[in-house]
Tab-separated table of N, CA and C in Angstrom:
chain	number	residue	atom	x	y	z
A	224	GLN	N	9.415	-4.486	14.998
A	224	GLN	CA	10.372	-3.555	14.451
A	224	GLN	C	11.665	-3.607	15.250
A	225	MET	N	11.550	-3.700	16.548
A	225	MET	CA	12.728	-3.706	17.402
A	225	MET	C	13.583	-4.951	17.148
A	226	VAL	N	12.945	-6.091	16.967
A	226	VAL	CA	13.685	-7.330	16.717
A	226	VAL	C	14.436	-7.239	15.394
A	227	MET	N	13.797	-6.674	14.393
A	227	MET	CA	14.459	-6.578	13.088
A	227	MET	C	15.591	-5.566	13.106
A	228	VAL	N	15.413	-4.436	13.786
A	228	VAL	CA	16.491	-3.452	13.882
A	228	VAL	C	17.668	-4.036	14.650
A	229	THR	N	17.385	-4.768	15.713
A	229	THR	CA	18.457	-5.406	16.480
A	229	THR	C	19.187	-6.451	15.646
A	230	SER	N	18.449	-7.215	14.868
A	230	SER	CA	19.097	-8.245	14.049
A	230	SER	C	19.964	-7.611	12.968
A	231	PHE	N	19.517	-6.520	12.358
A	231	PHE	CA	20.365	-5.838	11.381
A	231	PHE	C	21.603	-5.252	12.053
A	232	GLY	N	21.444	-4.708	13.254
A	232	GLY	CA	22.601	-4.178	13.986
A	232	GLY	C	23.614	-5.245	14.323
A	233	VAL	N	23.145	-6.403	14.738
A	233	VAL	CA	24.055	-7.514	15.048
A	233	VAL	C	24.755	-7.990	13.779
A	234	MET	N	24.009	-8.092	12.691
A	234	MET	CA	24.614	-8.546	11.436
A	234	MET	C	25.679	-7.566	10.955
A	235	PHE	N	25.377	-6.262	10.987
A	235	PHE	CA	26.359	-5.279	10.534
A	235	PHE	C	27.575	-5.233	11.457
A	236	SER	N	27.385	-5.506	12.746
A	236	SER	CA	28.518	-5.444	13.671
A	236	SER	C	29.481	-6.612	13.498
A	237	THR	N	29.089	-7.647	12.757
A	237	THR	CA	30.004	-8.767	12.558
A	237	THR	C	31.115	-8.437	11.569
A	238	PHE	N	30.905	-7.457	10.686
A	238	PHE	CA	31.956	-7.135	9.726
A	238	PHE	C	32.260	-5.644	9.634
A	239	LEU	N	31.579	-4.815	10.412
A	239	LEU	CA	31.860	-3.383	10.426
A	239	LEU	C	32.222	-2.948	11.839
A	240	SER	N	32.894	-1.813	11.944
A	240	SER	CA	33.196	-1.274	13.270
A	240	SER	C	31.912	-0.731	13.894
A	241	GLY	N	31.963	-0.430	15.177
A	241	GLY	CA	30.774	-0.024	15.915
A	241	GLY	C	30.046	1.178	15.337
A	242	PRO	N	30.727	2.320	15.131
A	242	PRO	CA	30.010	3.485	14.589
A	242	PRO	C	29.486	3.267	13.171
A	243	VAL	N	30.249	2.560	12.347
A	243	VAL	CA	29.807	2.303	10.978
A	243	VAL	C	28.633	1.333	10.981
A	244	ALA	N	28.634	0.354	11.864
A	244	ALA	CA	27.510	-0.575	11.978
A	244	ALA	C	26.253	0.152	12.441
A	245	MET	N	26.433	1.120	13.347
A	245	MET	CA	25.284	1.892	13.800
A	245	MET	C	24.714	2.740	12.661
A	246	LEU	N	25.582	3.343	11.861
A	246	LEU	CA	25.112	4.124	10.721
A	246	LEU	C	24.441	3.233	9.670
A	247	ALA	N	24.987	2.043	9.446
A	247	ALA	CA	24.371	1.115	8.492
A	247	ALA	C	23.006	0.658	8.983
A	248	THR	N	22.886	0.425	10.280
A	248	THR	CA	21.597	0.040	10.849
A	248	THR	C	20.602	1.186	10.742
A	249	LEU	N	21.057	2.407	10.996
A	249	LEU	CA	20.186	3.571	10.853
A	249	LEU	C	19.759	3.751	9.398
A	250	GLY	N	20.678	3.526	8.463
A	250	GLY	CA	20.335	3.600	7.049
A	250	GLY	C	19.322	2.536	6.651
A	251	THR	N	19.464	1.348	7.196
A	251	THR	CA	18.499	0.281	6.934
A	251	THR	C	17.134	0.639	7.508
A	252	LEU	N	17.138	1.225	8.693
A	252	LEU	CA	15.885	1.625	9.322
A	252	LEU	C	15.195	2.715	8.505
A	253	LEU	N	15.933	3.722	8.084
A	253	LEU	CA	15.341	4.791	7.273
A	253	LEU	C	14.872	4.266	5.919
A	254	GLY	N	15.683	3.406	5.300
A	254	GLY	CA	15.275	2.809	4.034
A	254	GLY	C	14.031	1.956	4.178
A	255	GLY	N	13.899	1.277	5.313
A	255	GLY	CA	12.713	0.460	5.563
A	255	GLY	C	11.464	1.292	5.770
A	256	PHE	N	11.613	2.453	6.404
A	256	PHE	CA	10.440	3.304	6.596
A	256	PHE	C	10.015	3.989	5.304
A	257	PHE	N	10.959	4.233	4.399
A	257	PHE	CA	10.636	4.866	3.122
A	257	PHE	C	10.645	3.864	1.979
A	258	ASN	N	10.363	2.617	2.281
A	258	ASN	CA	10.374	1.546	1.302
A	258	ASN	C	9.345	1.776	0.204
A	259	ASP	N	8.160	2.176	0.575
A	259	ASP	CA	7.100	2.399	-0.404
A	259	ASP	C	7.469	3.539	-1.354
A	260	PHE	N	8.037	4.610	-0.818
A	260	PHE	CA	8.448	5.728	-1.672
A	260	PHE	C	9.564	5.307	-2.628
A	261	MET	N	10.522	4.506	-2.136
A	261	MET	CA	11.604	4.047	-3.019
A	261	MET	C	11.051	3.197	-4.152
A	262	PHE	N	10.078	2.350	-3.853
A	262	PHE	CA	9.503	1.510	-4.894
A	262	PHE	C	8.729	2.344	-5.911
A	263	ARG	N	7.961	3.330	-5.439
A	263	ARG	CA	7.244	4.203	-6.366
A	263	ARG	C	8.216	5.031	-7.205
A	264	LEU	N	9.324	5.454	-6.613
A	264	LEU	CA	10.339	6.208	-7.349
A	264	LEU	C	11.008	5.327	-8.396
A	265	ALA	N	11.247	4.068	-8.065
A	265	ALA	CA	11.905	3.153	-9.000
A	265	ALA	C	10.999	2.748	-10.150
A	266	THR	N	9.704	2.721	-9.910
A	266	THR	CA	8.783	2.328	-10.977
A	266	THR	C	8.226	3.517	-11.738
A	267	GLY	N	8.649	4.736	-11.416
A	267	GLY	CA	8.216	5.918	-12.146
A	267	GLY	C	6.812	6.373	-11.808
A	268	GLN	N	6.332	6.084	-10.616
A	268	GLN	CA	4.979	6.462	-10.223
A	268	GLN	C	4.947	7.783	-9.455
A	269	THR	N	6.059	8.499	-9.392
A	269	THR	CA	6.104	9.781	-8.697
A	269	THR	C	6.284	10.911	-9.704
A	270	TYR	N	5.899	12.091	-9.289
A	270	TYR	CA	6.085	13.258	-10.143
A	270	TYR	C	7.539	13.716	-10.074
A	271	GLY	N	8.011	14.309	-11.156
A	271	GLY	CA	9.336	14.913	-11.150
A	271	GLY	C	10.455	14.019	-11.611
A	272	GLY	N	10.177	12.787	-12.000
A	272	GLY	CA	11.214	11.896	-12.492
A	272	GLY	C	11.997	11.234	-11.380
A	273	GLY	N	13.158	10.723	-11.758
A	273	GLY	CA	14.013	10.025	-10.810
A	273	GLY	C	14.878	10.976	-10.002
A	274	PRO	N	15.877	10.440	-9.293
A	274	PRO	CA	16.690	11.276	-8.412
A	274	PRO	C	17.508	12.341	-9.150
A	275	PHE	N	18.066	12.013	-10.290
A	275	PHE	CA	18.906	12.972	-11.005
A	275	PHE	C	18.067	14.042	-11.692
A	276	GLU	N	16.932	13.638	-12.245
A	276	GLU	CA	16.031	14.620	-12.842
A	276	GLU	C	15.469	15.550	-11.768
A	277	SER	N	15.184	15.009	-10.600
A	277	SER	CA	14.698	15.838	-9.495
A	277	SER	C	15.777	16.796	-9.012
A	278	LEU	N	17.025	16.360	-9.045
A	278	LEU	CA	18.122	17.251	-8.651
A	278	LEU	C	18.226	18.431	-9.613
A	279	ILE	N	18.083	18.168	-10.896
A	279	ILE	CA	18.111	19.255	-11.878
A	279	ILE	C	16.948	20.216	-11.636
A	280	ARG	N	15.774	19.670	-11.372
A	280	ARG	CA	14.608	20.518	-11.097
A	280	ARG	C	14.815	21.335	-9.829
A	281	LEU	N	15.443	20.746	-8.832
A	281	LEU	CA	15.682	21.436	-7.572
A	281	LEU	C	16.669	22.583	-7.760
A	282	LEU	N	17.740	22.320	-8.486
A	282	LEU	CA	18.754	23.355	-8.691
A	282	LEU	C	18.245	24.492	-9.569
A	283	ASN	N	17.379	24.185	-10.531
A	283	ASN	CA	16.841	25.211	-11.427
A	283	ASN	C	15.518	25.794	-10.929
A	284	GLN	N	15.037	25.328	-9.786
A	284	GLN	CA	13.780	25.763	-9.193
A	284	GLN	C	12.623	25.633	-10.186
A	285	GLN	N	12.520	24.441	-10.785
A	285	GLN	CA	11.466	24.163	-11.743
A	285	GLN	C	10.349	23.372	-11.076
A	286	ASN	N	9.184	23.452	-11.662
A	286	ASN	CA	8.024	22.715	-11.196
A	286	ASN	C	8.208	21.225	-11.483
A	287	MET	N	7.646	20.383	-10.631
A	287	MET	CA	7.802	18.936	-10.816
A	287	MET	C	6.963	18.407	-11.967
A	288	THR	N	5.904	19.093	-12.330
A	288	THR	CA	5.026	18.584	-13.385
A	288	THR	C	5.399	19.080	-14.773
A	289	SER	N	6.233	20.099	-14.865
A	289	SER	CA	6.627	20.599	-16.183
A	289	SER	C	7.703	19.700	-16.787
A	290	LYS	N	7.783	19.710	-18.100
A	290	LYS	CA	8.776	18.882	-18.784
A	290	LYS	C	10.124	19.581	-18.778
A	291	LEU	N	11.175	18.793	-18.735
A	291	LEU	CA	12.524	19.362	-18.805
A	291	LEU	C	12.819	19.830	-20.222
A	292	GLU	N	13.688	20.812	-20.312
A	292	GLU	CA	14.112	21.288	-21.623
A	292	GLU	C	14.889	20.175	-22.317
A	293	PRO	N	14.593	19.895	-23.579
A	293	PRO	CA	15.354	18.850	-24.270
A	293	PRO	C	16.803	19.302	-24.456
A	294	GLY	N	17.694	18.358	-24.265
A	294	GLY	CA	19.107	18.655	-24.412
A	294	GLY	C	19.953	17.566	-23.791
A	295	LEU	N	21.236	17.792	-23.783
A	295	LEU	CA	22.176	16.800	-23.265
A	295	LEU	C	21.982	16.575	-21.766
A	296	ARG	N	21.769	17.666	-21.035
A	296	ARG	CA	21.633	17.558	-19.586
A	296	ARG	C	20.437	16.687	-19.198
A	297	SER	N	19.294	16.897	-19.823
A	297	SER	CA	18.114	16.107	-19.484
A	297	SER	C	18.259	14.668	-19.968
A	298	THR	N	18.933	14.447	-21.093
A	298	THR	CA	19.155	13.082	-21.585
A	298	THR	C	20.070	12.309	-20.643
A	299	VAL	N	21.143	12.955	-20.175
A	299	VAL	CA	22.060	12.303	-19.231
A	299	VAL	C	21.351	12.022	-17.917
A	300	ALA	N	20.544	12.971	-17.441
A	300	ALA	CA	19.820	12.771	-16.189
A	300	ALA	C	18.836	11.614	-16.297
A	301	GLN	N	18.134	11.522	-17.407
A	301	GLN	CA	17.172	10.428	-17.567
A	301	GLN	C	17.871	9.084	-17.725
A	302	THR	N	19.049	9.076	-18.347
A	302	THR	CA	19.821	7.833	-18.456
A	302	THR	C	20.328	7.398	-17.090
A	303	LEU	N	20.832	8.350	-16.302
A	303	LEU	CA	21.287	8.020	-14.947
A	303	LEU	C	20.119	7.593	-14.063
A	304	ASP	N	18.950	8.172	-14.301
A	304	ASP	CA	17.766	7.766	-13.539
A	304	ASP	C	17.380	6.318	-13.822
A	305	GLN	N	17.558	5.870	-15.048
A	305	GLN	CA	17.246	4.475	-15.368
A	305	GLN	C	18.174	3.525	-14.617
A	306	ALA	N	19.446	3.904	-14.486
A	306	ALA	CA	20.379	3.079	-13.708
A	306	ALA	C	20.039	3.131	-12.222
A	307	ALA	N	19.648	4.305	-11.743
A	307	ALA	CA	19.299	4.438	-10.326
A	307	ALA	C	18.005	3.696	-10.008
A	308	GLU	N	17.103	3.590	-10.977
A	308	GLU	CA	15.852	2.863	-10.751
A	308	GLU	C	16.108	1.397	-10.452
A	309	ILE	N	17.103	0.818	-11.093
A	309	ILE	CA	17.439	-0.588	-10.842
A	309	ILE	C	17.929	-0.755	-9.409
A	310	ALA	N	18.810	0.154	-8.972
A	310	ALA	CA	19.326	0.080	-7.608
A	310	ALA	C	18.222	0.329	-6.582
A	311	LEU	N	17.371	1.306	-6.841
A	311	LEU	CA	16.274	1.596	-5.914
A	311	LEU	C	15.278	0.442	-5.836
A	312	ARG	N	14.994	-0.174	-6.965
A	312	ARG	CA	14.068	-1.309	-6.966
A	312	ARG	C	14.661	-2.474	-6.164
A	313	GLY	N	15.959	-2.724	-6.338
A	313	GLY	CA	16.609	-3.782	-5.569
A	313	GLY	C	16.592	-3.502	-4.079
A	314	MET	N	16.877	-2.248	-3.699
A	314	MET	CA	16.854	-1.898	-2.275
A	314	MET	C	15.445	-1.999	-1.703
A	315	ALA	N	14.447	-1.592	-2.493
A	315	ALA	CA	13.067	-1.662	-2.010
A	315	ALA	C	12.609	-3.105	-1.834
A	316	MET	N	13.143	-4.006	-2.628
A	316	MET	CA	12.749	-5.410	-2.497
A	316	MET	C	13.489	-6.108	-1.359
A	317	ILE	N	14.704	-5.672	-1.062
A	317	ILE	CA	15.494	-6.325	-0.024
A	317	ILE	C	15.131	-5.819	1.370
A	318	LEU	N	14.982	-4.513	1.515
A	318	LEU	CA	14.722	-3.940	2.834
A	318	LEU	C	13.305	-4.251	3.295
A	319	PRO	N	13.144	-4.511	4.585
A	319	PRO	CA	11.792	-4.763	5.095
A	319	PRO	C	10.993	-3.466	5.153
A	320	ASP	N	9.704	-3.578	4.940
A	320	ASP	CA	8.812	-2.423	5.026
A	320	ASP	C	8.411	-2.260	6.489
A	321	PHE	N	9.119	-1.377	7.201
A	321	PHE	CA	8.869	-1.219	8.632
A	321	PHE	C	7.488	-0.644	8.921
A	322	GLY	N	6.888	0.020	7.963
A	322	GLY	CA	5.536	0.539	8.160
A	322	GLY	C	4.512	-0.570	8.335
A	323	ARG	N	4.765	-1.723	7.765
A	323	ARG	CA	3.837	-2.854	7.912
A	323	ARG	C	3.916	-3.507	9.284
A	324	PHE	N	4.974	-3.226	10.023
A	324	PHE	CA	5.147	-3.845	11.334
A	324	PHE	C	4.676	-2.933	12.466
A	325	SER	N	3.858	-1.959	12.149
A	325	SER	CA	3.381	-1.016	13.153
A	325	SER	C	2.038	-1.479	13.704
A	326	PHE	N	1.905	-1.402	15.017
A	326	PHE	CA	0.657	-1.746	15.684
A	326	PHE	C	-0.130	-0.502	16.062
A	327	ALA	N	0.199	0.652	15.478
A	327	ALA	CA	-0.446	1.909	15.863
A	327	ALA	C	-1.944	1.886	15.583
A	328	ALA	N	-2.358	1.316	14.459
A	328	ALA	CA	-3.794	1.262	14.143
A	328	ALA	C	-4.542	0.366	15.127
A	329	TYR	N	-3.890	-0.682	15.598
A	329	TYR	CA	-4.540	-1.583	16.550
A	329	TYR	C	-4.622	-0.957	17.934
A	330	VAL	N	-3.614	-0.189	18.300
A	330	VAL	CA	-3.630	0.476	19.594
A	330	VAL	C	-4.718	1.552	19.611
A	331	ALA	N	-4.946	2.193	18.473
A	331	ALA	CA	-6.003	3.205	18.393
A	331	ALA	C	-7.386	2.594	18.629
A	332	ASP	N	-7.540	1.308	18.328
A	332	ASP	CA	-8.815	0.623	18.563
A	332	ASP	C	-8.897	0.009	19.949
A	333	GLY	N	-7.967	0.299	20.813
A	333	GLY	CA	-8.017	-0.209	22.177
A	333	GLY	C	-7.350	-1.559	22.331
A	334	PHE	N	-6.192	-1.744	21.753
A	334	PHE	CA	-5.403	-2.977	21.857
A	334	PHE	C	-6.161	-4.190	21.345
A	335	ASN	N	-6.944	-4.008	20.309
A	335	ASN	CA	-7.706	-5.094	19.726
A	335	ASN	C	-6.846	-5.800	18.668
A	336	VAL	N	-5.847	-6.555	19.130
A	336	VAL	CA	-4.945	-7.257	18.230
A	336	VAL	C	-5.283	-8.739	18.291
A	337	SER	N	-5.665	-9.292	17.144
A	337	SER	CA	-6.035	-10.706	17.127
A	337	SER	C	-4.790	-11.579	17.094
A	338	GLY	N	-4.965	-12.825	17.433
A	338	GLY	CA	-3.855	-13.774	17.418
A	338	GLY	C	-3.332	-14.017	16.014
A	339	ASP	N	-4.224	-13.984	15.027
A	339	ASP	CA	-3.798	-14.168	13.639
A	339	ASP	C	-2.868	-13.041	13.191
A	340	THR	N	-3.171	-11.833	13.619
A	340	THR	CA	-2.339	-10.686	13.241
A	340	THR	C	-0.958	-10.794	13.870
A	341	ILE	N	-0.909	-11.173	15.119
A	341	ILE	CA	0.377	-11.326	15.797
A	341	ILE	C	1.180	-12.445	15.141
A	342	LEU	N	0.537	-13.550	14.803
A	342	LEU	CA	1.224	-14.653	14.140
A	342	LEU	C	1.733	-14.233	12.755
A	343	THR	N	0.933	-13.468	12.019
A	343	THR	CA	1.352	-12.998	10.694
A	343	THR	C	2.560	-12.082	10.801
A	344	PHE	N	2.509	-11.126	11.742
A	344	PHE	CA	3.634	-10.205	11.912
A	344	PHE	C	4.883	-10.940	12.385
A	345	THR	N	4.709	-11.932	13.250
A	345	THR	CA	5.853	-12.688	13.749
A	345	THR	C	6.501	-13.509	12.633
A	346	CYS	N	5.699	-14.162	11.829
A	346	CYS	CA	6.253	-14.941	10.708
A	346	CYS	C	6.934	-14.042	9.692
A	347	ARG	N	6.339	-12.887	9.424
A	347	ARG	CA	6.947	-11.945	8.484
A	347	ARG	C	8.269	-11.409	9.033
A	348	ALA	N	8.329	-11.149	10.330
A	348	ALA	CA	9.575	-10.656	10.938
A	348	ALA	C	10.655	-11.726	10.891
A	349	PHE	N	10.303	-12.965	11.215
A	349	PHE	CA	11.305	-14.032	11.179
A	349	PHE	C	11.742	-14.362	9.758
A	350	ALA	N	10.912	-14.072	8.775
A	350	ALA	CA	11.326	-14.256	7.376
A	350	ALA	C	12.457	-13.290	7.019
A	351	PHE	N	12.515	-12.141	7.666
A	351	PHE	CA	13.634	-11.219	7.464
A	351	PHE	C	14.783	-11.503	8.415
A	352	VAL	N	14.471	-11.870	9.651
A	352	VAL	CA	15.501	-12.033	10.675
A	352	VAL	C	16.364	-13.264	10.416
A	353	LEU	N	15.779	-14.351	9.993
A	353	LEU	CA	16.545	-15.577	9.795
A	353	LEU	C	17.655	-15.426	8.754
A	354	PRO	N	17.392	-14.903	7.551
A	354	PRO	CA	18.502	-14.719	6.605
A	354	PRO	C	19.549	-13.713	7.088
A	355	VAL	N	19.095	-12.704	7.838
A	355	VAL	CA	20.048	-11.718	8.356
A	355	VAL	C	20.980	-12.374	9.366
A	356	PHE	N	20.453	-13.205	10.240
A	356	PHE	CA	21.306	-13.904	11.211
A	356	PHE	C	22.226	-14.908	10.529
A	357	VAL	N	21.743	-15.591	9.505
A	357	VAL	CA	22.600	-16.527	8.766
A	357	VAL	C	23.738	-15.767	8.082
A	358	LEU	N	23.433	-14.631	7.475
A	358	LEU	CA	24.470	-13.815	6.852
A	358	LEU	C	25.467	-13.300	7.879
A	359	GLY	N	24.974	-12.864	9.027
A	359	GLY	CA	25.861	-12.419	10.104
A	359	GLY	C	26.737	-13.547	10.617
A	360	TYR	N	26.165	-14.736	10.753
A	360	TYR	CA	26.945	-15.892	11.203
A	360	TYR	C	28.043	-16.228	10.196
A	361	LEU	N	27.706	-16.226	8.907
A	361	LEU	CA	28.712	-16.541	7.888
A	361	LEU	C	29.813	-15.490	7.841
A	362	CYS	N	29.448	-14.231	7.999
A	362	CYS	CA	30.473	-13.171	8.021
A	362	CYS	C	31.374	-13.314	9.226
A	363	LEU	N	30.803	-13.642	10.376
A	363	LEU	CA	31.616	-13.803	11.585
A	363	LEU	C	32.465	-15.061	11.517
A	364	LYS	N	31.929	-16.122	10.948
A	364	LYS	CA	32.657	-17.395	10.836
A	364	LYS	C	33.840	-17.282	9.892
A	365	ASN	N	33.683	-16.539	8.797
A	365	ASN	CA	34.751	-16.423	7.802
A	365	ASN	C	35.664	-15.230	8.045
A	366	ARG	N	35.494	-14.537	9.139
A	366	ARG	CA	36.329	-13.398	9.463
A	366	ARG	C	37.688	-13.854	9.957
A	367	GLU	N	38.710	-13.169	9.482
A	367	GLU	CA	40.059	-13.514	9.917
A	367	GLU	C	40.332	-12.842	11.258
A	368	VAL	N	40.678	-13.627	12.210
A	368	VAL	CA	40.988	-13.109	13.524
A	368	VAL	C	42.448	-13.425	13.811
A	369	GLY	N	43.196	-12.414	14.220
A	369	GLY	CA	44.618	-12.626	14.520
A	369	GLY	C	44.782	-13.559	15.709
A	370	LYS	N	45.713	-14.493	15.567
A	370	LYS	CA	45.941	-15.460	16.655
A	370	LYS	C	47.254	-15.190	17.342
């Protein structure tokens, strides 16, 4: 997890200022930890609908399992949710699932981590890190620097 967070921070720092790169890295980290929820939200596997339908339910203090009142407001919310589902699905596919890179279950068993598991996690991490470093290199290479 640390290697991937560092690689995202380095990549964002090649084209963003320091505080904005830190916020982008934090956003990537949070998105990675909630990757499974974003995917379930994008595929409609959660109660309460998408983000806009949930906002309407939140503001009206409605139950998540009840149906919305038919009308323009619910139709617009469901249409906006369909557009948001595409964006959420794309983000869920691009961001790494940081929950999969946790060794907490292995530590609970007394550091019983096999070599195959370490190799699998390392290959999975480098599958994310390599494109991020290439993107960071290209952004830094094509950046205009005053001479």
